[in-house]
Coordinates of C-alpha atoms in Angstrom, one line a residue:
M1 CA 27.3 -19.2 5.1
K2 CA 25.3 -22.3 4.0
K3 CA 23.1 -22.1 7.0
Q4 CA 22.6 -18.4 6.6
L5 CA 21.5 -18.8 2.9
E6 CA 19.1 -21.6 3.9
N7 CA 17.5 -19.5 6.6
W8 CA 17.3 -16.5 4.4
F9 CA 15.6 -18.3 1.5
G10 CA 13.5 -20.3 3.9
N11 CA 11.6 -17.1 4.8
R12 CA 8.5 -16.8 2.5
K13 CA 8.4 -13.0 2.7
V14 CA 12.0 -12.8 1.7
R15 CA 11.4 -15.1 -1.3
F16 CA 8.4 -13.1 -2.4
G17 CA 10.3 -9.8 -2.0
L18 CA 13.2 -11.0 -4.0
M19 CA 11.0 -12.3 -6.8
F20 CA 9.1 -9.0 -6.8
F21 CA 12.4 -7.1 -7.1
I22 CA 13.5 -9.4 -10.0
C23 CA 10.3 -8.9 -11.9
V24 CA 10.3 -5.1 -11.4
L25 CA 13.9 -4.9 -12.6
Q26 CA 13.2 -7.1 -15.6
L27 CA 10.1 -5.1 -16.4
M28 CA 12.2 -1.9 -16.6
I29 CA 14.7 -3.6 -18.9
F30 CA 11.9 -5.2 -21.0
L31 CA 10.2 -1.8 -21.5
H32 CA 13.6 -0.3 -22.5
Y33 CA 14.1 -2.9 -25.2
G34 CA 10.4 -3.0 -26.2
A35 CA 10.6 0.7 -27.0
Q36 CA 13.3 -0.1 -29.5
K37 CA 10.8 -1.9 -31.7
S38 CA 10.5 0.1 -34.9
Y39 CA 9.5 -2.3 -37.7
L40 CA 7.7 -5.6 -38.5
M41 CA 9.1 -8.3 -40.8
C42 CA 6.4 -9.7 -43.0
D43 CA 5.6 -12.6 -40.7
E44 CA 5.1 -10.2 -37.8
L45 CA 2.9 -8.1 -40.0
F46 CA 0.9 -11.3 -40.8
T47 CA 0.4 -11.7 -37.1
Y48 CA -1.5 -8.4 -37.0
G49 CA -3.4 -9.2 -40.2
A50 CA -4.3 -12.7 -39.2
A51 CA -5.7 -11.4 -35.9
N52 CA -7.5 -8.4 -37.3
Y53 CA -8.1 -8.4 -41.0
R54 CA -11.4 -9.7 -42.3
G55 CA -10.0 -10.0 -45.9
G56 CA -7.7 -12.9 -45.0
I57 CA -4.0 -13.3 -44.1
M58 CA -2.6 -11.5 -47.1
M59 CA -2.8 -7.8 -47.5
E60 CA -4.6 -6.8 -50.7
F61 CA -2.1 -4.5 -52.4
E62 CA -3.1 -3.2 -55.8
L63 CA -0.5 -1.8 -58.1
N64 CA -0.6 1.4 -60.1
I65 CA -3.1 3.3 -57.9
W66 CA -2.6 5.9 -55.3
Q67 CA -2.7 4.6 -51.7
D68 CA -2.3 6.0 -48.2
E69 CA -1.8 4.6 -44.8
G70 CA -5.4 3.4 -44.7
I71 CA -4.4 0.2 -46.6
F72 CA -1.9 -0.6 -43.7
M73 CA -4.3 0.4 -40.9
E74 CA -7.2 -1.6 -42.4
Y75 CA -5.0 -4.7 -42.5
A76 CA -3.3 -4.3 -39.1
T77 CA -6.2 -3.1 -36.9
P78 CA -9.7 -4.5 -36.3
G79 CA -11.5 -1.2 -36.9
E80 CA -15.3 -1.9 -36.9
D81 CA -14.5 -5.6 -36.2
A82 CA -13.4 -5.2 -32.6
F83 CA -13.8 -8.4 -30.5
C84 CA -14.9 -10.3 -33.5
Y85 CA -13.2 -13.6 -32.9
S86 CA -14.4 -15.3 -36.1
I87 CA -11.7 -13.2 -37.9
P88 CA -8.6 -14.9 -36.3
Y89 CA -10.4 -18.2 -36.4
E90 CA -11.2 -18.1 -40.1
N91 CA -7.8 -16.7 -41.0
Q92 CA -6.0 -19.4 -39.2
K93 CA -8.1 -22.0 -40.9
M94 CA -6.3 -20.9 -44.1
D95 CA -2.9 -20.5 -42.4
V96 CA -0.5 -23.1 -41.0
H97 CA -0.8 -22.3 -37.2
P98 CA -3.5 -22.7 -34.5
P99 CA -5.3 -19.5 -33.4
L100 CA -4.6 -19.0 -29.6
Y101 CA -1.9 -16.3 -30.0
Y102 CA -4.0 -14.5 -32.6
Y103 CA -7.0 -14.4 -30.3
L104 CA -4.8 -12.6 -27.7
I105 CA -3.5 -10.1 -30.3
H106 CA -7.1 -9.5 -31.5
T107 CA -8.3 -9.0 -28.0
I108 CA -5.6 -6.4 -27.2
S109 CA -6.1 -4.7 -30.5
S110 CA -9.8 -4.4 -30.0
F111 CA -9.5 -2.0 -27.0
H112 CA -8.1 0.6 -29.5
P113 CA -9.5 -0.7 -32.7
D114 CA -8.5 2.2 -35.0
E115 CA -4.9 2.5 -33.7
F116 CA -1.8 0.5 -34.5
S117 CA 1.0 0.0 -32.0
F118 CA 4.0 -2.2 -31.7
W119 CA 3.1 -2.5 -28.0
T120 CA 0.1 -4.7 -28.9
G121 CA 2.5 -7.6 -29.7
V122 CA 5.6 -6.6 -27.8
G123 CA 3.5 -5.8 -24.7
L124 CA 1.8 -9.2 -24.8
N125 CA 5.2 -10.9 -25.1
L126 CA 6.6 -8.8 -22.3
V127 CA 3.9 -10.2 -19.9
L128 CA 4.5 -13.7 -21.2
L129 CA 8.2 -13.3 -20.5
L130 CA 7.5 -12.2 -17.0
G131 CA 5.4 -15.3 -16.7
C132 CA 8.4 -17.4 -17.8
T133 CA 10.4 -15.8 -15.0
A134 CA 7.9 -16.9 -12.4
V135 CA 7.5 -20.4 -13.7
L136 CA 11.2 -20.9 -14.1
Y137 CA 11.7 -20.3 -10.4
F138 CA 9.2 -23.0 -9.4
L139 CA 10.4 -25.4 -12.1
V140 CA 14.1 -25.1 -11.2
F141 CA 13.3 -25.6 -7.6
E142 CA 11.4 -28.8 -8.4
L143 CA 14.2 -30.1 -10.6
F144 CA 17.3 -29.2 -8.5
G145 CA 15.9 -28.5 -5.0
S146 CA 17.7 -25.2 -4.6
R147 CA 16.0 -21.8 -4.2
L148 CA 19.3 -20.0 -4.9
C149 CA 19.7 -21.8 -8.2
A150 CA 16.0 -21.1 -9.0
F151 CA 16.5 -17.4 -8.4
L152 CA 19.7 -17.4 -10.5
V153 CA 17.9 -19.0 -13.5
S154 CA 14.7 -17.0 -13.3
G155 CA 16.6 -13.7 -12.6
F156 CA 19.0 -14.0 -15.5
F157 CA 17.1 -15.8 -18.3
G158 CA 14.9 -12.8 -19.2
L159 CA 18.0 -10.6 -19.5
T160 CA 19.7 -12.8 -22.2
Y161 CA 19.8 -11.7 -25.8
G162 CA 17.7 -14.7 -26.8
A163 CA 14.9 -14.1 -24.4
L164 CA 14.7 -10.4 -25.3
N165 CA 14.8 -11.3 -29.0
T166 CA 11.9 -13.7 -28.5
M167 CA 10.0 -11.0 -26.7
L168 CA 10.5 -8.6 -29.6
F169 CA 9.4 -11.1 -32.2
V170 CA 5.7 -10.6 -32.6
R171 CA 4.8 -14.3 -33.2
M172 CA 3.6 -17.1 -31.0
Y173 CA 7.0 -18.3 -29.7
M174 CA 7.0 -16.5 -26.4
L175 CA 3.6 -18.0 -25.6
F176 CA 4.9 -21.4 -26.7
S177 CA 7.8 -21.0 -24.3
L178 CA 5.6 -20.1 -21.3
I179 CA 3.2 -23.0 -21.9
L180 CA 6.1 -25.5 -22.4
L181 CA 7.5 -24.4 -19.0
L182 CA 4.1 -24.8 -17.4
H183 CA 3.9 -28.3 -19.0
L184 CA 7.3 -29.2 -17.6
L185 CA 6.3 -27.9 -14.2
V186 CA 3.2 -30.1 -14.1
Y187 CA 5.4 -33.2 -14.9
A188 CA 8.1 -32.2 -12.3
R189 CA 5.5 -31.5 -9.6
Y190 CA 3.1 -34.4 -10.1
W191 CA 4.7 -37.1 -12.2
E192 CA 7.9 -37.4 -10.1
R193 CA 5.9 -38.4 -7.0
P194 CA 5.0 -41.9 -5.8
K195 CA 1.4 -41.1 -6.6
I196 CA -0.1 -38.7 -9.1
E197 CA -2.7 -36.4 -7.7
K198 CA -6.0 -35.9 -9.6
K199 CA -5.3 -32.2 -10.2
G200 CA -2.1 -33.2 -11.9
Y201 CA -4.1 -34.8 -14.7
L202 CA -6.2 -31.6 -15.0
F203 CA -3.2 -29.3 -15.2
L204 CA -1.6 -31.7 -17.7
G205 CA -4.7 -31.6 -19.9
L206 CA -4.9 -27.8 -19.7
T207 CA -1.3 -27.3 -20.8
L208 CA -1.5 -29.9 -23.5
T209 CA -4.6 -28.2 -25.0
A210 CA -3.2 -24.7 -24.7
G211 CA 0.1 -25.8 -26.3
A212 CA -1.7 -27.5 -29.2
M213 CA -3.7 -24.3 -29.8
T214 CA -0.5 -22.2 -29.8
Q215 CA 2.0 -23.9 -32.2
Y216 CA 2.0 -27.4 -33.6
Y217 CA 5.7 -27.9 -32.7
F218 CA 4.5 -28.0 -29.1
L219 CA 3.2 -31.5 -29.9
I220 CA 6.8 -32.6 -30.6
A221 CA 7.9 -31.6 -27.2
A222 CA 4.8 -33.2 -25.7
F223 CA 5.4 -36.4 -27.6
F224 CA 8.9 -36.9 -26.2
L225 CA 7.7 -36.2 -22.6
G226 CA 4.7 -38.5 -23.2
A227 CA 7.0 -41.3 -24.4
W228 CA 9.3 -40.9 -21.4
Y229 CA 6.6 -41.0 -18.8
T230 CA 4.7 -43.8 -20.5
I231 CA 7.7 -46.0 -20.4
K232 CA 8.4 -44.9 -16.8
L233 CA 4.9 -45.8 -15.6
L234 CA 5.1 -49.1 -17.5
G235 CA 8.4 -50.0 -15.9
Q236 CA 7.0 -49.2 -12.5
K237 CA 3.9 -51.2 -13.3
R238 CA 1.6 -48.4 -12.3
W239 CA -1.1 -49.6 -14.7
K240 CA -4.0 -47.5 -13.3
E241 CA -2.1 -44.3 -13.4
M242 CA -0.8 -45.1 -16.9
M243 CA -4.4 -45.5 -18.2
Y244 CA -5.4 -42.2 -16.6
Y245 CA -2.4 -40.6 -18.1
L246 CA -3.0 -41.9 -21.6
G247 CA -6.7 -41.0 -21.2
T248 CA -5.8 -37.4 -20.3
I249 CA -3.7 -37.2 -23.5
V250 CA -6.5 -38.5 -25.6
V251 CA -9.1 -36.2 -24.0
S252 CA -6.8 -33.2 -24.6
A253 CA -6.5 -34.2 -28.3
V254 CA -10.2 -34.5 -28.7
I255 CA -10.8 -31.2 -27.0
S256 CA -8.2 -29.5 -29.2
L257 CA -9.6 -30.9 -32.4
S258 CA -13.1 -29.9 -31.3
I259 CA -12.1 -26.3 -30.7
F260 CA -10.1 -26.1 -33.9
P261 CA -11.0 -28.9 -36.3
P262 CA -8.6 -27.6 -39.1
M263 CA -5.8 -28.7 -36.9
W264 CA -6.0 -32.3 -38.3
D265 CA -5.6 -31.1 -41.9
H266 CA -2.9 -28.6 -41.0
I267 CA -0.7 -31.3 -39.4
F268 CA -1.3 -34.2 -41.9
H269 CA -2.3 -32.5 -45.2
G270 CA -1.4 -28.8 -45.0
T271 CA 1.6 -27.1 -46.6
R272 CA 3.9 -27.3 -43.6
G273 CA 2.6 -30.8 -42.6
T274 CA 3.3 -32.3 -46.0
Q275 CA 6.6 -30.5 -46.2
A276 CA 7.6 -31.9 -42.8
Q277 CA 6.7 -35.4 -44.0
K278 CA 8.8 -35.1 -47.1
T279 CA 11.9 -33.7 -45.3
F280 CA 11.7 -36.2 -42.5
F281 CA 13.4 -38.9 -44.6
V282 CA 15.8 -36.7 -46.4
F283 CA 19.2 -36.4 -44.6
T284 CA 21.2 -34.4 -47.0
G285 CA 22.7 -31.4 -45.2
Y286 CA 21.2 -32.5 -41.9
P287 CA 24.5 -32.5 -39.9
R288 CA 25.2 -29.0 -41.2
N289 CA 21.6 -27.9 -40.2
L290 CA 22.1 -29.3 -36.7
L291 CA 25.3 -27.3 -36.3
G292 CA 23.6 -24.2 -37.6
M293 CA 20.7 -24.5 -35.1
F294 CA 23.1 -25.2 -32.3
D295 CA 25.2 -22.1 -33.1
I296 CA 22.0 -20.0 -33.1
I297 CA 21.1 -21.2 -29.5
S298 CA 24.7 -20.8 -28.4
D299 CA 25.0 -17.3 -29.8
E300 CA 21.7 -15.9 -28.5
M301 CA 21.8 -17.6 -25.1
F302 CA 25.5 -17.9 -24.2
G303 CA 27.4 -15.5 -26.4
G304 CA 28.7 -18.4 -28.5
Y305 CA 30.2 -20.3 -25.6
L306 CA 27.7 -23.2 -25.3
W307 CA 30.2 -25.8 -26.5
I308 CA 32.6 -24.8 -23.7
I309 CA 29.8 -24.8 -21.1
L310 CA 28.7 -28.3 -22.2
G311 CA 32.3 -29.4 -22.0
V312 CA 32.6 -28.1 -18.4
I313 CA 29.4 -29.8 -17.4
V314 CA 30.6 -33.1 -18.8
M315 CA 34.0 -32.8 -17.0
L316 CA 32.3 -32.0 -13.7
L317 CA 30.0 -35.0 -14.1
I318 CA 33.0 -37.2 -14.6
A319 CA 34.7 -35.7 -11.6
D320 CA 31.6 -36.2 -9.5
C321 CA 31.4 -39.8 -10.6
I322 CA 35.0 -40.4 -9.7
F323 CA 34.8 -38.6 -6.4
Y324 CA 31.7 -40.4 -5.2
K325 CA 32.1 -43.6 -7.2
R326 CA 28.6 -43.5 -8.6
L327 CA 26.4 -41.9 -11.2
P328 CA 24.0 -39.4 -9.7
L329 CA 21.0 -41.0 -11.4
K330 CA 18.7 -40.8 -8.4
E331 CA 19.6 -37.2 -7.5
L332 CA 19.1 -36.0 -11.1
C333 CA 16.2 -38.3 -12.0
P334 CA 13.6 -35.4 -12.5
V335 CA 16.1 -33.7 -14.9
F336 CA 16.5 -36.6 -17.4
P337 CA 13.0 -36.2 -19.0
V338 CA 13.7 -32.5 -19.6
I339 CA 17.0 -33.3 -21.2
F340 CA 15.3 -36.0 -23.3
M341 CA 12.6 -33.6 -24.4
A342 CA 15.0 -30.8 -25.3
A343 CA 17.3 -33.1 -27.3
G344 CA 14.4 -34.7 -29.1
Y345 CA 12.8 -31.3 -29.9
F346 CA 16.2 -30.0 -31.2
L347 CA 16.9 -33.0 -33.4
L348 CA 13.4 -33.4 -34.9
V349 CA 12.5 -29.7 -35.4
T350 CA 15.9 -29.1 -37.0
K351 CA 15.0 -32.0 -39.3
I352 CA 11.6 -30.8 -40.4
A353 CA 11.8 -27.0 -40.0
P354 CA 11.5 -25.1 -43.3
Y355 CA 14.3 -22.8 -42.5
I356 CA 17.4 -22.8 -40.2
T357 CA 16.5 -19.8 -38.2
D358 CA 16.2 -18.8 -34.5
R359 CA 12.4 -18.8 -34.3
Y360 CA 12.0 -22.6 -34.2
M361 CA 14.5 -22.9 -31.3
M362 CA 13.1 -19.9 -29.3
P363 CA 10.6 -22.2 -27.4
I364 CA 13.4 -24.2 -25.8
Y365 CA 15.7 -21.3 -25.0
S366 CA 14.5 -21.2 -21.4
V367 CA 14.8 -25.0 -21.1
V368 CA 18.4 -25.0 -22.4
F369 CA 19.2 -22.2 -20.1
L370 CA 17.8 -23.9 -17.0
L371 CA 19.5 -27.1 -17.8
A372 CA 22.9 -25.5 -18.4
V373 CA 22.8 -23.3 -15.3
G374 CA 21.0 -25.9 -13.1
L375 CA 23.4 -28.7 -13.9
L376 CA 26.5 -26.6 -13.5
Y377 CA 25.2 -25.3 -10.1
W378 CA 24.2 -28.8 -8.9
L379 CA 27.5 -30.4 -9.9
V380 CA 29.7 -27.8 -8.4
T381 CA 27.7 -27.8 -5.2
D382 CA 27.8 -31.6 -5.0
I383 CA 31.5 -31.7 -5.4
L384 CA 32.6 -28.6 -3.4
K385 CA 29.7 -28.4 -1.0
R386 CA 29.8 -24.6 -1.4
K387 CA 26.6 -23.0 -2.7
A388 CA 28.2 -19.5 -2.8
V389 CA 31.0 -20.8 -5.0
S390 CA 28.4 -22.5 -7.3
A391 CA 26.4 -19.3 -7.5
I392 CA 29.5 -17.2 -8.4
I393 CA 30.4 -19.6 -11.2
C394 CA 26.9 -19.7 -12.5
V395 CA 26.7 -15.9 -12.5
G396 CA 29.9 -15.8 -14.5
M397 CA 28.5 -18.3 -17.0
T398 CA 25.2 -16.5 -17.5
A399 CA 27.1 -13.2 -18.0
L400 CA 28.4 -14.7 -21.3
G401 CA 24.9 -14.4 -22.7
L402 CA 24.7 -10.7 -21.7
I403 CA 28.0 -9.6 -23.3
S404 CA 26.5 -8.4 -26.5
L405 CA 23.8 -6.4 -24.6
W406 CA 26.5 -4.8 -22.4
K407 CA 28.2 -3.7 -25.6
G408 CA 25.0 -1.9 -26.7
T409 CA 23.7 -4.5 -29.1
V410 CA 19.9 -4.4 -29.5
P411 CA 18.2 -7.8 -30.3
S412 CA 17.7 -8.2 -34.0
Y413 CA 13.9 -8.3 -34.0
A414 CA 13.8 -4.7 -32.8
Y415 CA 14.9 -3.7 -36.3
V416 CA 16.6 -0.6 -35.0
D417 CA 18.2 0.0 -38.4
S418 CA 14.7 0.8 -39.7
K419 CA 14.1 3.4 -37.1
A420 CA 16.4 5.9 -38.9
A421 CA 14.5 5.4 -42.1
K422 CA 11.1 6.0 -40.4
E423 CA 12.3 9.0 -38.5
M424 CA 13.8 10.5 -41.7
L425 CA 10.6 9.9 -43.7
K426 CA 8.5 11.6 -41.0
E427 CA 10.2 14.8 -42.2
Y428 CA 8.6 14.3 -45.5
A429 CA 5.2 13.2 -44.3
D430 CA 3.4 15.8 -46.4
K431 CA 5.1 14.6 -49.6
R432 CA 3.7 12.0 -51.9
A433 CA 5.9 9.0 -52.9
V434 CA 6.4 6.8 -55.9
Y435 CA 7.9 3.3 -55.8
I436 CA 9.3 1.4 -58.7
D437 CA 10.9 -2.0 -58.8
R438 CA 12.0 -4.6 -61.4
E439 CA 9.5 -7.2 -60.1
F440 CA 6.7 -7.6 -57.6
Y441 CA 8.2 -8.9 -54.4
W442 CA 5.2 -9.2 -52.2
W443 CA 7.1 -10.1 -49.0
E444 CA 9.3 -7.0 -49.4
Y445 CA 6.3 -4.8 -50.3
Y446 CA 4.8 -5.8 -47.0
N447 CA 7.8 -4.4 -45.3
L448 CA 8.1 -1.4 -47.5
V449 CA 4.5 -0.2 -47.0
Q450 CA 5.4 0.4 -43.4
L451 CA 7.8 3.1 -44.6
M452 CA 5.7 4.4 -47.4
K453 CA 2.7 5.0 -45.1
E454 CA 4.6 7.8 -43.6
Q455 CA 3.9 9.8 -46.8
E456 CA 0.7 11.6 -47.6
A457 CA 0.1 9.0 -50.4
F458 CA 2.1 6.6 -52.4
Y459 CA 2.0 5.0 -55.8
V460 CA 3.6 1.6 -56.6
I461 CA 4.8 0.9 -60.1
S462 CA 5.7 -2.6 -61.1
Y463 CA 8.6 -2.2 -63.5
A464 CA 7.8 -5.5 -65.2
K465 CA 4.2 -4.4 -65.9
I466 CA 4.5 -0.7 -66.8
I467 CA 1.4 0.8 -68.5
Q468 CA 2.4 4.2 -69.6
D469 CA -1.1 5.6 -69.7
E470 CA -1.7 4.7 -66.1
I471 CA 1.6 6.2 -65.0
D472 CA 0.9 9.5 -66.9
S473 CA -2.6 9.6 -65.4
A474 CA -1.3 9.0 -61.9
L475 CA 1.4 11.6 -62.1
L476 CA -1.2 14.3 -62.7
A477 CA -1.7 14.1 -58.9
V478 CA 1.9 15.4 -58.4
E479 CA 2.3 17.7 -61.3
D480 CA 2.1 20.7 -59.0
D481 CA 4.3 19.2 -56.2
D482 CA 7.8 20.7 -55.9
E483 CA 9.2 17.4 -54.4
V484 CA 8.4 13.8 -54.7
I485 CA 9.8 11.0 -52.6
V486 CA 11.1 8.2 -54.8
Y487 CA 11.8 4.6 -53.7
V488 CA 13.9 2.5 -56.0
G489 CA 14.1 -1.2 -55.6
N490 CA 16.5 -3.8 -57.1
S491 CA 19.8 -2.1 -56.6
E492 CA 21.4 -4.1 -59.4
L493 CA 19.4 -2.0 -61.9
D494 CA 19.6 1.2 -59.8
D495 CA 21.0 3.5 -62.5
E496 CA 18.5 2.4 -65.1
I497 CA 15.5 2.6 -62.8
T498 CA 16.6 5.9 -61.3
E499 CA 17.0 7.5 -64.7
Y500 CA 13.6 6.2 -65.7
I501 CA 11.8 7.3 -62.6
Q502 CA 13.5 10.7 -62.8
K503 CA 12.1 11.2 -66.2
T504 CA 8.7 9.8 -65.2
V505 CA 8.2 12.2 -62.3
K506 CA 9.9 15.0 -64.3
A507 CA 12.5 15.6 -61.6
Q508 CA 15.4 17.9 -62.3
E509 CA 17.5 16.3 -59.6
M510 CA 17.4 13.1 -57.6
E511 CA 18.9 13.6 -54.1
L512 CA 19.8 10.3 -52.4
L513 CA 18.3 10.4 -48.9
M514 CA 19.4 7.0 -47.7
E515 CA 19.8 3.3 -48.5
H516 CA 17.5 0.9 -46.6
G517 CA 17.8 -2.8 -47.3
R518 CA 17.6 -3.4 -51.0
W519 CA 15.9 0.0 -51.6
K520 CA 17.3 3.4 -52.2
I521 CA 15.2 6.4 -51.2
Y522 CA 15.5 9.6 -53.2
K523 CA 14.0 13.1 -53.0
G524 CA 12.9 14.0 -56.5
I525 CA 13.3 17.8 -56.8
R526 CA 11.2 19.2 -59.7

């Protein structure tokens, strides 16, 4: 069996055909889940605005005037500014992130400058996730020397809840994940050799620059890898290679800063940079945050069983040491810097991240997955000398991360719960809508406008700043309408606000259509 597997995977055409089959299968699944995307949280909407809106990152949203979907389309699409790359550049100067992902979004949007589509972001992430599949195959083979293991990791990673959730989240984290894998592949392929080839420095510089232009947290992962290999080259007294290595890092930093000079201020003086500096020395609640981030990785990648998987790996490592009376340091040498980087990223990002949420761990989902599956496969194979048994065990382990999908769960960033609201409101697309709330919650208005744009026009009243003359003037537009769609926010004051708006729109009856988040949507029948 072992010889048959080696002969089978030794055939290049067979390997290419199998990878092609995996990618086609994954593409079909990605398209299925990509089609579920029905909504954008405010940060995702910022992605479209930052890439395409000349007016800045924030949507200009004026109260107490009639609006239509034009306000959304002007913000989310390039319009007359197609292929105008100064827009994402200038917007990201004011934001807290580098511009590479926004350049890509702007480029795709510019081919259909007057149309909005979820596929602009989801489609880009879909291609990036397929890229992760391909890179994972080569990276796992470099680290563990097994093509079977490489196919297992690359074939299953894209099918996990966490990978699909990252694909559906229209932010830069899928791009971050791909560049990090490429960065690791450069190290595994060139820095684990007796001599570093010249093209290794080139590829390292390219991935460093691309990563720095994608998300500043990439520099944290690059720092831990840089520290590891600097110490390694020093210990091996490879002085010349160490100087070339450090020189490559410096040149990459200079190039990155030359392309995007605001990077320096963002990191050291910007909002997130100063926030990270302040939280770095504050340890209150840190253990709880670590557990929270770990649980996020465990839930999204392994169905909540990561603690058990780590326990099994530790027990297998102990058994391997007892059986062979040695630590497998030499055999697993290329894996240690990956573990060091993943652990360092996890500890430091959890320490400085503004929120305990999945987005900050998304870039290392693939790394954690390859380490868990790869180490389990290698240890079982080393002990039992049965690759088929190792593969069966690994398939069973990876299946844990697919349980929720098998049960029909759609990853959270699809926002399938919003699809029902959008479909219902399409029935009332010819109606005008009025929204009233206790206060002006801009981050929720950004979400709400996606629903309200389904109406012919909409009017937003800030309950805290009511000017009766303006309301009376605005309602002249609907005095001949038989029905008005009414959105009521702040459910704690629902009765009070509903009664007020009913009188304001002169409705005889307020028929509750549905509840969506903190809003209730009524049909005001006049």
